[in-house]
Coordinates of C-alpha atoms in Angstrom, one line a residue:
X1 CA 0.0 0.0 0.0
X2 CA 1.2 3.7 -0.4
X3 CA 1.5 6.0 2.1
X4 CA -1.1 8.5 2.5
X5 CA 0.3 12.1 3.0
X6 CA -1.8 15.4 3.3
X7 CA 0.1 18.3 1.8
X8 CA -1.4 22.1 2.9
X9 CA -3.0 23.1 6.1
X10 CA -6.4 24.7 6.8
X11 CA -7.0 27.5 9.1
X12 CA -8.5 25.0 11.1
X13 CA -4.9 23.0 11.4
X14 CA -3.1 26.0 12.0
X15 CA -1.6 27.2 8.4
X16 CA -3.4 29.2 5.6
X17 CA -4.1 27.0 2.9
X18 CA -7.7 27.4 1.4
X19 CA -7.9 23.6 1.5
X20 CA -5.7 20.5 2.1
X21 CA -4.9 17.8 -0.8
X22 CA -4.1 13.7 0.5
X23 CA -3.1 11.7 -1.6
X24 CA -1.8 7.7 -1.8
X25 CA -3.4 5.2 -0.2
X26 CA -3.7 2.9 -3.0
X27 CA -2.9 -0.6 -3.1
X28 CA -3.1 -1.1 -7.1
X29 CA -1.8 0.2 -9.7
X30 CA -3.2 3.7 -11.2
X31 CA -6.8 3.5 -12.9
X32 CA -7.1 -0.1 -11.8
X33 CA -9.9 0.2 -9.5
X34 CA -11.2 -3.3 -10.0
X35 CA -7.7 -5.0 -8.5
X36 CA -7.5 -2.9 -5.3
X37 CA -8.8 0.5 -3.3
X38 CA -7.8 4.1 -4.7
X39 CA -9.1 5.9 -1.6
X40 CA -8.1 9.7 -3.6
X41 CA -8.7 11.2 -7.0
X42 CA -5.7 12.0 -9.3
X43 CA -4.3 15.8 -8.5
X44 CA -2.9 18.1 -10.9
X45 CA 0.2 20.4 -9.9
X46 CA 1.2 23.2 -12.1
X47 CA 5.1 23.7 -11.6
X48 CA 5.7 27.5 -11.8
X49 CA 9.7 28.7 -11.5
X50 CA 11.4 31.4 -10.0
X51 CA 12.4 33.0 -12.7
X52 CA 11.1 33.1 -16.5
X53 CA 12.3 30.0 -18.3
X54 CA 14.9 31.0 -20.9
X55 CA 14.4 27.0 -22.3
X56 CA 10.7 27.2 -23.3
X57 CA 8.7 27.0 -26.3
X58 CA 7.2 30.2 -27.3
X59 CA 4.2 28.6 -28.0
X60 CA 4.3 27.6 -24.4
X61 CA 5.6 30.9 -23.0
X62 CA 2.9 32.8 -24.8
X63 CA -0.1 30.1 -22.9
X64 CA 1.2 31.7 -20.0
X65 CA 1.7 35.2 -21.2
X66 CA 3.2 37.8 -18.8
X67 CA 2.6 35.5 -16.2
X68 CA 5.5 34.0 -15.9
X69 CA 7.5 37.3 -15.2
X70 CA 6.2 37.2 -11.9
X71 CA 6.2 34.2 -9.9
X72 CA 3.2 35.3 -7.6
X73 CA 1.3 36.2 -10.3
X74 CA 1.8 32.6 -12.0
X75 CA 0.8 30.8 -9.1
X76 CA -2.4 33.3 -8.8
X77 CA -2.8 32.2 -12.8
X78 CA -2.3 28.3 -12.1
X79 CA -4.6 28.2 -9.1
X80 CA -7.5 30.5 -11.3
X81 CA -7.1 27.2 -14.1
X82 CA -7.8 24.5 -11.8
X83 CA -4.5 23.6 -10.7
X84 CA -5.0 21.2 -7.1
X85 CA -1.5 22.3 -6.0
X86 CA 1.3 24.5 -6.8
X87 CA 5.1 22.9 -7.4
X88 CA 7.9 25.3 -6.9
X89 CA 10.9 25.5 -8.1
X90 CA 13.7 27.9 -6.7
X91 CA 15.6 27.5 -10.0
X92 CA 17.4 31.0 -9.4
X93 CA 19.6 29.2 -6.7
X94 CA 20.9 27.2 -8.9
X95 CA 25.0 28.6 -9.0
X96 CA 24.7 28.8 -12.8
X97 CA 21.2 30.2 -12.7
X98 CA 21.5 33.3 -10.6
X99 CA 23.0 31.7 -7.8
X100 CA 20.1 33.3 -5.6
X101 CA 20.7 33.4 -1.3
X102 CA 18.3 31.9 1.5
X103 CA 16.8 35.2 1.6
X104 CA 16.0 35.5 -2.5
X105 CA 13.6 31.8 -1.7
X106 CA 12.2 32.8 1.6
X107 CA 11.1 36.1 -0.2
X108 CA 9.9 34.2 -2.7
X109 CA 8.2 31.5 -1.2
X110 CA 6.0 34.2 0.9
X111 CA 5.0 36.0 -2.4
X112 CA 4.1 32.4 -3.8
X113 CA 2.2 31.9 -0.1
X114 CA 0.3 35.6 -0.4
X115 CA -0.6 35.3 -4.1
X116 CA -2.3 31.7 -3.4
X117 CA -4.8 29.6 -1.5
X118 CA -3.3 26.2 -2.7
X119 CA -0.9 23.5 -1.1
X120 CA 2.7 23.8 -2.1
X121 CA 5.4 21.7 -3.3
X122 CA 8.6 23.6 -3.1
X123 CA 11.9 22.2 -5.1
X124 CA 15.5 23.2 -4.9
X125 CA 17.9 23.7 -7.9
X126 CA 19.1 20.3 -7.3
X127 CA 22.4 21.0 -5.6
X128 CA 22.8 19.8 -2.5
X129 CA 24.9 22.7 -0.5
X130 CA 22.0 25.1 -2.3
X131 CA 19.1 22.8 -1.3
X132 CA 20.5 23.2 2.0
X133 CA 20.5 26.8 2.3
X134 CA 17.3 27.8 0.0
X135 CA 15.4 24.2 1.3
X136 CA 15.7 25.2 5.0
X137 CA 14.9 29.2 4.3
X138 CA 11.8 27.7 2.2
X139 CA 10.9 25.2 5.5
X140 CA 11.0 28.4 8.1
X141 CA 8.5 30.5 5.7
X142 CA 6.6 28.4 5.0
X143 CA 6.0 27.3 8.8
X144 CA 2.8 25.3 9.7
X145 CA 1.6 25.2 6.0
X146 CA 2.8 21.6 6.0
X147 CA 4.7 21.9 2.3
X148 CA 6.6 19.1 0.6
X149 CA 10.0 19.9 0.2
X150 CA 12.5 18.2 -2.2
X151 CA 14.3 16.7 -3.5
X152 CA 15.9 15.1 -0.2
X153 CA 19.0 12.4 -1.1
X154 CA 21.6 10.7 0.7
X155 CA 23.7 13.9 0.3
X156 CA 21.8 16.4 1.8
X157 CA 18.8 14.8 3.7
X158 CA 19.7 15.7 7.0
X159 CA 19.9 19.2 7.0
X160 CA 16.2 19.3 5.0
X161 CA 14.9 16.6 7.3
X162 CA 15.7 18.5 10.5
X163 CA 14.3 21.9 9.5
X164 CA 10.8 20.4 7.8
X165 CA 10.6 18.8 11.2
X166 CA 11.5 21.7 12.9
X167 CA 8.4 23.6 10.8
X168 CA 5.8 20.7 10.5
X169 CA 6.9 20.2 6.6
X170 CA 6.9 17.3 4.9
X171 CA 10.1 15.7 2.6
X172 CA 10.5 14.4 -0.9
X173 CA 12.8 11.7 -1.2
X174 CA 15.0 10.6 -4.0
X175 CA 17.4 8.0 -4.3
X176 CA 19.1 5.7 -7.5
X177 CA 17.2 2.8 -8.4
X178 CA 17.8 0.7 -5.5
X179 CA 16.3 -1.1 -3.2
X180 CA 18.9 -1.0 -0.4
X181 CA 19.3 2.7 -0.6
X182 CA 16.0 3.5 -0.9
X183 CA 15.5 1.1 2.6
X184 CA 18.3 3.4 3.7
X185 CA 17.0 6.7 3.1

């Protein structure tokens, strides 16, 4: 069976999230409701960045329009098209993206918190010293809304661990395909 996890908290549970999303529980494989129990319906994040993507089609840039100049209005834009959670990613941390500081993401992350009423999902640049820094700033503003935070790996897992515990966030982990490892983490 898969773990259930709850991402976002209500007023009600202490955060400000205009509802809470669970999903997992299922002990079949996707769509195969006749072989087992899918206790939650399929969600849809929208992953919005930091920063305008420089990589995308313009076809796809021009779907968004200006919103993706302005990473509080893009989550605003995502959440007004149905979008069940938001995924960000601090892509301006990365060192050869912009290289952004701990207090760039937490900014960020509190725009992202302001501009919407839906759970987050809030991603690094994939580094592990700048996971660390943005990660934990990103776990302390984000206090009591019970994000996910990733990606977590053997690296780096303790410093993200300890501050989403510290804030009542949840983790993402990610290890190689391996069963031992994955035990591990």
């Amino acid at each position: 069976k898969i773990r259930e996890v709850t991402l976002g908290a209500t007023a009600a549970e202490g955060g400000t999230r205009g509802s809470a999303v669970t999903v997992g529980g299922e002990n079949t494989l996707p769509f195969l409701q006749f072989e087992g129990h899918i206790p939650h319906r399929p969600v849809v994040a929208v992953e919005i960045s930091d920063q305008k993507p420089d990589d995308w089609s313009p076809i796809l840039l021009g779907a968004w329009g200006d919103a993706t100049n302005d990473v509080a209005a893009w989550a605003a834009k995502a959440e007004a098209l149905g979008a069940d959670l938001i995924a960000l990613s601090l892509d301006s941390a990365h060192p050869e993206r912009g290289n952004t500081k701990a207090a760039q993401a937490r900014a960020t992350v509190r725009q992202v918190l302001k501009a919407t009423t839906l759970p987050l999902i809030i991603y690094g640049p994939g580094q592990a010293e700048k996971d660390n820094e943005v990660l934990v700033a990103a776990a302390e503003e984000a206090a009591g809304e019970r994000v996910a935070l990733g990606n977590c790996e053997d690296k780096n897992y303790r410093t993200i661990v300890a501050a989403a515990l510290a804030n009542d966030q949840l983790v993402i982990a990610s290890t190689p395909i391996d069963v031992n490892l994955a035990k591990q983490l």
